[in-house]
């Protein structure tokens, strides 16, 4: 056993054999296990150190040896190397004496004595344990009781049967012999302990007092007034004069101060909104995202786009075939299925949802009261309905999952693997082919949820405040009104029809929602409006139209009451309510604007009138003006003013005010590049965007300049721009979605300068339009005047010329005659035949 | 009487002044250029405000007294001069 350290009073050391011989402490010879101690003289050690210096074994312990108080140091032979070396010095005298004279152990002797003798028993000393013994011992407390059992004499000698009775068997494992009152004797209880306690009798009861506080339910007061005499008195009093003398200077001072300068103006704030910042803030449209998908958008162009009204960052795009390719492949007609593609911001390269269309879609819209219903107009004139309520959570989830980091990778990975392809929603219903349009549907709008129309075009109250009616227009010269509910009259025949159809072909394909099954293939429009030309026969060919969005206050209140419990109705259960039961809304503006193929803007009423034979037909339009020379591609009401409409034709644009039938308020000059799309800005009343054929976007600001665009963003794309739609995602983020002919959708962020309205912009616009209206009127009046003047002038000129010519002729004749006379005179004079000569 | 009229006319003809009201100690309008209901409303409300303003000033420093109250609102500026138990209220349109 090696001890790591060693006690302080021991110093191990090594002694070479030479040293050992010198000092006579050879290992195992002089110093053995039994006798390991040797006393060495200190002087000897010192001499050895001196003689041999460093070679001496004692040199490391030289200091210790010097310090040692006594003459002789004990050297111990450590055979077992307990302290690490073979020898060790004992440094303290106490330890030395202890080792050399070990104390005599005494205990071993005692032990020996004990083992030898056998112990003798001793007297037991009572230490109190006898009480315990007494307690524990079992004594008889009373005499043992003796019971004598005897049998009835008759049964003596009969066998006895004893049996065991186990208490565990009996009920409760308890067997008792209860005591019973023996009638033979009774003990009378002579003393009984009893107690009495007094308890107060408590009774709870309550009363209620009626405290009628005097409280004012209402008060009506009448201001005190002074009679005229009193007023006279006061006015004449001195005190009033004094008062005015002292108060007036202060008032005048304050008034003047106020007049001079506005001390409360915040210069910093005024600076910010007053003008445009230059330099630091970008004025251009910044590209936010570009959406394109190789699979679906190849060789297609986009005909229409719409932002999803509720989910942030979801845009739907309708893709149609490019027409150029078909001419080459006249024999083989490969039609890839048409889709409406939903993109969302989180994934620009993969569409999130696809809506399958029966054919190319030119226009589609989300239902304003229920954004899960989408209606689209096809190239063959049919109207198509989709219901995406099954996928709405998927859309919302993909939008929000972008924000969450991959914490939920487990559940999501599974989904991704399963749904590698985007979900496709088939259309729920198409309209009946024979009652649809005969030409592609170019424009389509839902009627707002505030009113609905009857079969005669009368606007009536909308009971449930949901949008159920659609208006479509198409170049087949008709505008049709559709209703997504079943008409009451036809419900019986329809149900019969439905059954027939069900028997013939199983119509429901799995995955198609059944929301509009009642309409499928049997959907007919409510009524149609035609546009007969005003002055000539024939009809206008509508391309786009714009309705007035009617918001009724009552309905808004009702809606806000029921707002939170918005039940999405079961469309198949809704029926068109008969016109008589609903209240007609008088103040709905049933007139609307239509842009035609030839560039006319037509203002007409959709209410049908009765003509002589009693049939309902459309009225003649109220107003038509040819402002553009070619197709009208956009007609849109301003989001700020209900009666201002922007129409964009191919080569110019015009702004109209409803009610002003003389012409457009503003008519722009003709552009070199064709305009192909346009829209109002959603946040600035004076700004609108126009997309051009060369792929540039112009931003026009009506307050700045009406003949030049405020900004031109060139080369957004290489081909022509087909659609522009703005969207306000949040107060600081305004987007503009731009699509082009190549099928690419680009989303731009509108810079601050273009979406923060300038101060009083709305008011300025109003004033501007008023001014324009007045100037238009003036212009027209002046035109009239000029025309009149011109006519008059022309007439006068004509009569003048006539008179003048007559006079001239006469003069000329007279002159000629005079000349002739002169000539005659001269000739005759020459001949000498002049009559005067005869006289003389 | 004529002096009173003159003084008040001077104030009323200043640029931007919409109306002037003279109110007595009890808050009853004595002379006004506005219609009755407006006058009564202004008189009643401004009297309370002026009393409270005066008591505030005097609570802070009893030696002090209120000389003028000006209320600037979005549309106008209302000025009240209290003195001798009367109140002179003037409403003015600001310069901008």
Coordinates of C-alpha atoms in Angstrom, one line a residue, chain A residues 273-678:
Chain A
X273 CA -47.4 65.6 -47.2
X274 CA -47.1 68.7 -49.2
X275 CA -44.9 67.8 -52.0
X276 CA -43.1 64.8 -53.6
X277 CA -39.9 63.7 -52.2
X278 CA -37.3 63.4 -54.8
X279 CA -34.3 61.1 -54.8
X280 CA -34.7 59.0 -51.8
X281 CA -38.0 57.4 -52.3
X282 CA -38.3 55.4 -55.4
X283 CA -40.9 56.6 -57.8
X284 CA -41.1 53.5 -59.9
X285 CA -43.2 50.4 -59.5
X286 CA -41.0 47.9 -57.8
X287 CA -41.4 44.3 -58.9
X288 CA -42.6 42.3 -56.0
X289 CA -43.3 38.9 -57.5
X290 CA -43.5 37.4 -60.9
X291 CA -45.7 34.4 -61.3
X292 CA -45.4 31.9 -64.1
X293 CA -45.8 28.3 -64.4
X294 CA -44.2 26.2 -67.1
X295 CA -46.9 23.6 -67.2
X296 CA -50.0 25.7 -67.4
X297 CA -49.0 29.0 -68.8
X298 CA -47.0 27.8 -71.8
X299 CA -48.3 29.3 -75.0
X300 CA -51.2 31.0 -73.3
X301 CA -52.1 34.5 -72.7
X302 CA -54.0 35.9 -69.7
X303 CA -57.4 37.3 -70.3
X304 CA -58.5 38.3 -66.9
X305 CA -57.2 38.5 -63.3
X306 CA -58.7 39.0 -60.0
X307 CA -57.4 39.4 -56.5
X308 CA -59.0 37.1 -53.9
X309 CA -61.1 39.5 -51.8
X310 CA -60.4 38.0 -48.4
X311 CA -57.2 35.9 -48.5
X312 CA -54.1 38.0 -48.6
X313 CA -51.8 37.4 -51.5
X314 CA -53.9 35.1 -53.6
X315 CA -54.5 36.0 -57.2
X316 CA -56.5 34.1 -59.8
X317 CA -55.6 34.3 -63.5
X318 CA -57.6 33.1 -66.5
X319 CA -55.6 31.6 -69.2
X320 CA -56.7 31.4 -72.8
X321 CA -55.2 30.1 -76.0
X322 CA -53.3 32.3 -78.3
X323 CA -55.2 32.5 -81.5
X324 CA -52.2 32.6 -83.9
X325 CA -51.4 29.0 -83.5
X326 CA -54.7 27.6 -84.6
X327 CA -54.4 28.7 -88.1
X328 CA -51.4 26.4 -88.6
X329 CA -53.0 23.4 -87.1
X330 CA -56.3 23.5 -88.9
X331 CA -56.6 19.7 -89.2
X332 CA -55.5 18.7 -85.8
X333 CA -57.4 20.6 -83.2
X334 CA -55.5 20.0 -80.0
X335 CA -57.2 21.8 -77.3
X336 CA -55.5 21.7 -73.9
X337 CA -58.0 22.2 -71.1
X338 CA -58.5 25.7 -70.1
X339 CA -57.7 26.7 -66.5
X340 CA -58.1 29.4 -64.1
X341 CA -54.9 29.4 -62.1
X342 CA -54.6 30.6 -58.5
X343 CA -51.2 31.8 -57.4
X344 CA -50.2 32.8 -54.0
X345 CA -47.4 35.0 -52.8
X346 CA -45.5 32.3 -51.0
X347 CA -44.9 30.2 -54.0
X348 CA -44.4 32.1 -57.3
X349 CA -43.7 29.1 -59.4
X350 CA -46.4 26.7 -58.6
X351 CA -50.0 27.4 -58.8
X352 CA -51.9 26.6 -55.7
X353 CA -55.3 25.7 -57.2
X354 CA -56.6 25.2 -60.6
X355 CA -60.2 25.7 -61.7
X356 CA -61.1 23.6 -64.7
X357 CA -63.1 25.4 -67.3
X358 CA -65.1 23.9 -70.2
X359 CA -63.5 26.4 -72.5
X360 CA -61.4 29.5 -72.5
X361 CA -62.6 32.1 -70.0
X362 CA -62.6 35.7 -70.9
X363 CA -64.0 37.1 -67.7
X364 CA -64.5 35.9 -64.2
X365 CA -65.5 37.3 -60.8
X366 CA -65.5 36.3 -57.2
X367 CA -68.9 36.5 -55.5
X368 CA -68.8 39.6 -53.3
X369 CA -70.8 38.1 -50.4
X370 CA -69.2 34.7 -50.6
X371 CA -65.7 34.6 -52.1
X372 CA -65.8 30.9 -52.5
X373 CA -68.2 31.1 -55.4
X374 CA -66.7 32.1 -58.7
X375 CA -68.5 32.7 -61.9
X376 CA -66.9 32.9 -65.3
X377 CA -67.9 33.6 -68.9
X378 CA -66.7 31.3 -71.6
X379 CA -65.6 31.9 -75.1
X380 CA -68.7 30.0 -76.4
X381 CA -71.1 32.2 -74.5
X382 CA -71.8 29.9 -71.5
X383 CA -71.7 31.0 -67.9
X384 CA -69.8 28.7 -65.6
X385 CA -69.9 28.4 -61.8
X386 CA -67.3 27.1 -59.4
X387 CA -67.3 26.4 -55.7
X388 CA -64.0 26.3 -54.0
X389 CA -65.1 26.0 -50.4
X390 CA -63.4 22.7 -50.1
X391 CA -60.1 24.2 -50.9
X392 CA -60.4 27.5 -49.1
X393 CA -58.6 26.1 -46.0
X394 CA -55.9 24.8 -48.2
X395 CA -55.4 28.2 -49.7
X396 CA -55.5 29.9 -46.4
X397 CA -53.1 27.4 -44.9
X398 CA -50.5 27.8 -47.6
X399 CA -50.7 31.5 -47.2
X400 CA -50.1 31.4 -43.5
X401 CA -47.7 28.5 -43.4
X402 CA -45.1 30.6 -45.0
X403 CA -44.9 32.6 -41.9
X404 CA -44.4 29.7 -39.6
X405 CA -41.0 28.1 -39.9
X406 CA -40.6 24.4 -40.4
X407 CA -41.8 23.5 -37.0
X408 CA -44.6 21.4 -38.4
X409 CA -42.5 19.6 -41.0
X410 CA -43.9 16.3 -40.0
X411 CA -47.5 16.9 -41.0
X412 CA -46.5 19.1 -43.9
X413 CA -44.1 16.8 -45.5
X414 CA -46.7 14.1 -45.7
X415 CA -49.0 16.4 -47.4
X416 CA -46.5 17.6 -49.8
X417 CA -45.6 14.2 -50.9
X418 CA -49.2 13.2 -51.3
X419 CA -50.2 16.3 -53.2
X420 CA -47.5 16.9 -55.6
X421 CA -49.9 18.1 -58.1
X422 CA -52.1 21.1 -57.5
X423 CA -55.7 20.3 -56.8
X424 CA -58.1 20.8 -59.6
X425 CA -61.6 22.0 -59.1
X426 CA -64.1 21.1 -61.7
X427 CA -66.9 23.5 -62.4
X428 CA -70.2 23.0 -60.6
X429 CA -72.6 24.2 -63.2
X430 CA -72.7 25.6 -66.7
X431 CA -75.6 27.4 -68.3
X432 CA -77.8 25.9 -70.9
X433 CA -76.2 26.2 -74.3
X434 CA -79.2 27.3 -76.2
X435 CA -80.0 30.1 -73.8
X436 CA -76.5 31.5 -73.3
X437 CA -74.8 34.1 -75.4
X438 CA -74.0 33.4 -79.0
X439 CA -70.6 35.1 -78.8
X440 CA -67.8 35.1 -76.1
X441 CA -68.7 36.7 -72.9
X442 CA -66.5 39.7 -72.6
X443 CA -67.6 41.2 -69.3
X444 CA -69.3 39.8 -66.2
X445 CA -70.3 41.3 -62.9
X446 CA -72.1 40.2 -59.8
X447 CA -74.9 42.4 -58.6
X448 CA -74.0 43.8 -55.2
X449 CA -75.7 42.1 -52.2
X450 CA -77.8 45.1 -51.5
X451 CA -80.4 44.6 -54.1
X452 CA -81.7 42.1 -56.7
X453 CA -83.8 42.4 -59.8
X454 CA -87.0 40.8 -60.9
X455 CA -87.9 39.3 -64.2
X456 CA -88.9 42.8 -65.4
X457 CA -85.7 44.4 -64.4
X458 CA -87.2 46.1 -61.3
X459 CA -84.7 46.4 -58.5
X460 CA -86.1 45.0 -55.3
X461 CA -84.9 44.4 -51.8
X462 CA -82.5 41.6 -51.3
X463 CA -83.6 39.5 -48.3
X464 CA -80.5 37.7 -47.3
X465 CA -78.0 40.3 -48.4
X466 CA -76.1 37.8 -50.6
X467 CA -75.1 38.3 -54.1
X468 CA -77.1 35.9 -56.2
X469 CA -77.4 37.6 -59.6
X470 CA -75.0 38.1 -62.4
X471 CA -74.9 40.4 -65.4
X472 CA -73.1 39.3 -68.5
X473 CA -72.5 41.1 -71.7
X474 CA -71.3 39.8 -75.0
X475 CA -70.8 41.0 -78.6
X476 CA -73.9 39.3 -79.6
X477 CA -75.6 42.6 -78.8
X478 CA -77.3 41.4 -75.6
X479 CA -76.8 41.9 -71.9
X480 CA -78.2 39.0 -69.9
X481 CA -79.2 38.9 -66.2
X482 CA -78.7 35.6 -64.5
X483 CA -79.8 34.3 -61.1
X484 CA -78.2 31.4 -59.3
X485 CA -81.3 30.4 -57.5
X486 CA -84.0 28.1 -58.9
X487 CA -87.1 29.9 -60.1
X488 CA -90.1 28.9 -58.1
X489 CA -92.4 28.1 -61.0
X490 CA -90.1 25.7 -62.7
X491 CA -89.0 23.9 -59.6
X492 CA -91.4 21.0 -60.2
X493 CA -90.5 20.5 -63.8
X494 CA -86.9 20.9 -63.0
X495 CA -87.0 18.2 -60.3
X496 CA -88.7 15.9 -62.8
X497 CA -86.1 16.7 -65.3
X498 CA -83.4 16.1 -62.8
X499 CA -84.7 12.7 -62.1
X500 CA -84.7 11.8 -65.8
X501 CA -81.2 13.0 -66.2
X502 CA -80.1 11.1 -63.1
X503 CA -81.5 7.9 -64.5
X504 CA -79.8 8.4 -67.8
X505 CA -76.3 9.4 -66.8
X506 CA -74.8 9.5 -63.4
X507 CA -73.9 13.1 -63.3
X508 CA -72.0 13.6 -60.1
X509 CA -68.3 12.9 -60.6
X510 CA -66.5 12.6 -57.4
X511 CA -65.0 15.7 -56.1
X512 CA -67.5 18.1 -57.7
X513 CA -69.3 20.1 -55.1
X514 CA -73.0 19.9 -55.4
X515 CA -73.7 23.5 -54.6
X516 CA -75.1 24.4 -58.0
X517 CA -76.2 21.0 -59.2
X518 CA -79.7 22.4 -59.6
X519 CA -78.5 24.7 -62.3
X520 CA -76.2 22.5 -64.2
X521 CA -77.1 22.4 -67.9
X522 CA -80.5 23.9 -67.3
X523 CA -79.6 27.4 -66.3
X524 CA -81.5 30.1 -68.1
X525 CA -81.1 33.8 -67.7
X526 CA -83.7 35.9 -66.0
X527 CA -84.0 38.4 -68.8
X528 CA -82.0 40.1 -71.4
X529 CA -81.4 43.7 -72.3
X530 CA -80.7 44.7 -75.9
X531 CA -79.2 47.9 -77.0
X532 CA -81.1 49.2 -80.0
X533 CA -79.4 52.1 -81.7
X534 CA -80.8 55.5 -80.9
X535 CA -81.0 57.1 -84.3
X536 CA -80.7 54.2 -86.7
X537 CA -81.8 50.7 -86.7
X538 CA -79.6 47.9 -85.5
X539 CA -77.9 47.4 -82.2
X540 CA -74.8 48.3 -80.4
X541 CA -72.3 45.7 -79.8
X542 CA -71.3 45.8 -76.2
X543 CA -67.9 44.8 -74.9
X544 CA -67.8 46.1 -71.4
X545 CA -70.2 47.6 -69.0
X546 CA -70.3 49.3 -65.6
X547 CA -73.1 49.3 -63.1
X548 CA -73.5 51.7 -60.2
X549 CA -72.7 49.9 -57.0
X550 CA -75.7 50.6 -54.8
X551 CA -75.3 50.7 -51.1
X552 CA -78.4 51.1 -49.1
X553 CA -78.1 52.3 -45.6
X554 CA -80.8 50.1 -44.2
X555 CA -79.3 47.0 -45.6
X556 CA -75.9 48.0 -44.3
X557 CA -77.4 48.2 -40.8
X558 CA -79.1 44.9 -41.1
X559 CA -76.0 43.4 -42.4
X560 CA -74.0 44.7 -39.5
X561 CA -76.5 43.3 -37.0
X562 CA -76.4 39.8 -38.5
X563 CA -72.8 40.3 -39.7
X564 CA -71.2 38.0 -37.3
X565 CA -73.4 35.1 -38.0
X566 CA -72.8 35.0 -41.7
X567 CA -74.4 31.8 -42.8
X568 CA -73.4 30.7 -46.2
X569 CA -76.7 29.7 -47.7
X570 CA -77.4 26.5 -49.3
X571 CA -77.9 27.7 -52.9
X572 CA -79.9 24.7 -54.0
X573 CA -82.5 25.5 -51.4
X574 CA -82.9 29.2 -52.4
X575 CA -85.7 30.1 -54.6
X576 CA -86.3 33.2 -56.6
X577 CA -88.9 35.1 -54.5
X578 CA -91.8 36.4 -56.5
X579 CA -91.7 40.0 -57.4
X580 CA -94.8 40.9 -55.5
X581 CA -93.5 40.0 -52.1
X582 CA -90.4 42.1 -52.2
X583 CA -90.2 45.8 -51.7
X584 CA -89.2 47.7 -54.7
X585 CA -86.2 49.9 -54.1
X586 CA -86.9 53.2 -55.7
X587 CA -83.5 54.8 -55.4
X588 CA -81.4 52.1 -57.1
X589 CA -79.9 53.5 -60.2
X590 CA -80.8 51.1 -62.9
X591 CA -78.9 52.9 -65.6
X592 CA -75.6 51.8 -66.6
X593 CA -72.8 52.5 -69.1
X594 CA -71.8 50.2 -71.9
X595 CA -68.7 50.4 -74.0
X596 CA -69.1 49.0 -77.5
X597 CA -67.0 47.5 -80.2
X598 CA -67.0 50.7 -82.3
X599 CA -65.9 52.9 -79.6
X600 CA -69.3 54.3 -78.5
X601 CA -70.2 54.8 -74.9
X602 CA -73.9 54.1 -74.4
X603 CA -75.9 55.0 -71.4
X604 CA -79.0 52.9 -71.0
X605 CA -81.5 51.6 -68.5
X606 CA -81.9 47.9 -67.9
X607 CA -85.5 48.1 -66.7
X608 CA -87.8 46.6 -69.3
X609 CA -90.7 48.6 -70.7
X610 CA -93.9 47.6 -72.1
X611 CA -94.5 48.6 -75.7
X612 CA -97.8 48.7 -77.5
X613 CA -98.4 45.0 -77.7
X614 CA -97.7 44.7 -74.0
X615 CA -94.5 42.8 -74.4
X616 CA -91.5 43.7 -72.4
X617 CA -88.6 45.0 -74.3
X618 CA -85.6 47.2 -73.7
X619 CA -85.8 50.9 -73.9
X620 CA -83.8 52.9 -76.2
X621 CA -80.6 54.1 -74.7
X622 CA -80.6 57.5 -73.2
X623 CA -77.4 58.6 -74.5
X624 CA -74.6 57.5 -76.8
X625 CA -71.4 59.2 -77.7
X626 CA -68.7 58.0 -79.9
X627 CA -65.6 58.9 -78.0
X628 CA -63.1 56.3 -79.2
X629 CA -62.6 55.1 -82.6
X630 CA -62.3 51.5 -81.9
X631 CA -62.8 48.8 -79.2
X632 CA -63.5 50.1 -75.7
X633 CA -61.4 47.8 -73.5
X634 CA -62.1 49.3 -70.1
X635 CA -65.0 51.0 -68.5
X636 CA -64.8 51.5 -64.8
X637 CA -66.3 53.7 -62.1
X638 CA -64.0 55.6 -59.8
X639 CA -63.8 54.0 -56.4
X640 CA -64.1 57.5 -54.9
X641 CA -66.9 59.1 -56.9
X642 CA -70.0 57.2 -57.8
X643 CA -70.7 59.1 -60.9
X644 CA -67.3 59.4 -62.5
X645 CA -66.5 56.8 -65.1
X646 CA -63.3 56.2 -67.0
X647 CA -63.4 54.6 -70.4
X648 CA -60.4 53.6 -72.2
X649 CA -60.6 53.0 -75.9
X650 CA -57.8 51.8 -78.1
X651 CA -56.2 55.1 -78.9
X652 CA -57.5 57.5 -76.2
X653 CA -59.3 57.6 -72.9
X654 CA -62.3 59.6 -71.7
X655 CA -63.8 60.5 -68.3
X656 CA -67.5 60.8 -68.0
X657 CA -69.8 62.1 -65.3
X658 CA -73.2 60.4 -64.9
X659 CA -75.9 62.9 -65.7
X660 CA -73.8 65.0 -68.0
X661 CA -75.1 63.9 -71.4
X662 CA -73.2 66.4 -73.5
X663 CA -70.1 64.4 -73.7
X664 CA -67.1 63.4 -71.8
X665 CA -65.6 65.7 -69.2
X666 CA -62.1 64.9 -70.3
X667 CA -61.1 63.5 -73.6
X668 CA -57.5 62.8 -74.1
X669 CA -55.4 63.2 -77.2
X670 CA -54.7 60.2 -79.4
X671 CA -51.7 58.1 -78.4
X672 CA -49.2 56.5 -80.7
X673 CA -49.3 53.2 -78.8
X674 CA -52.5 51.3 -78.4
X675 CA -54.0 51.3 -74.9
X676 CA -54.9 47.8 -73.9
X677 CA -55.9 47.9 -70.2
X678 CA -56.5 50.3 -67.5

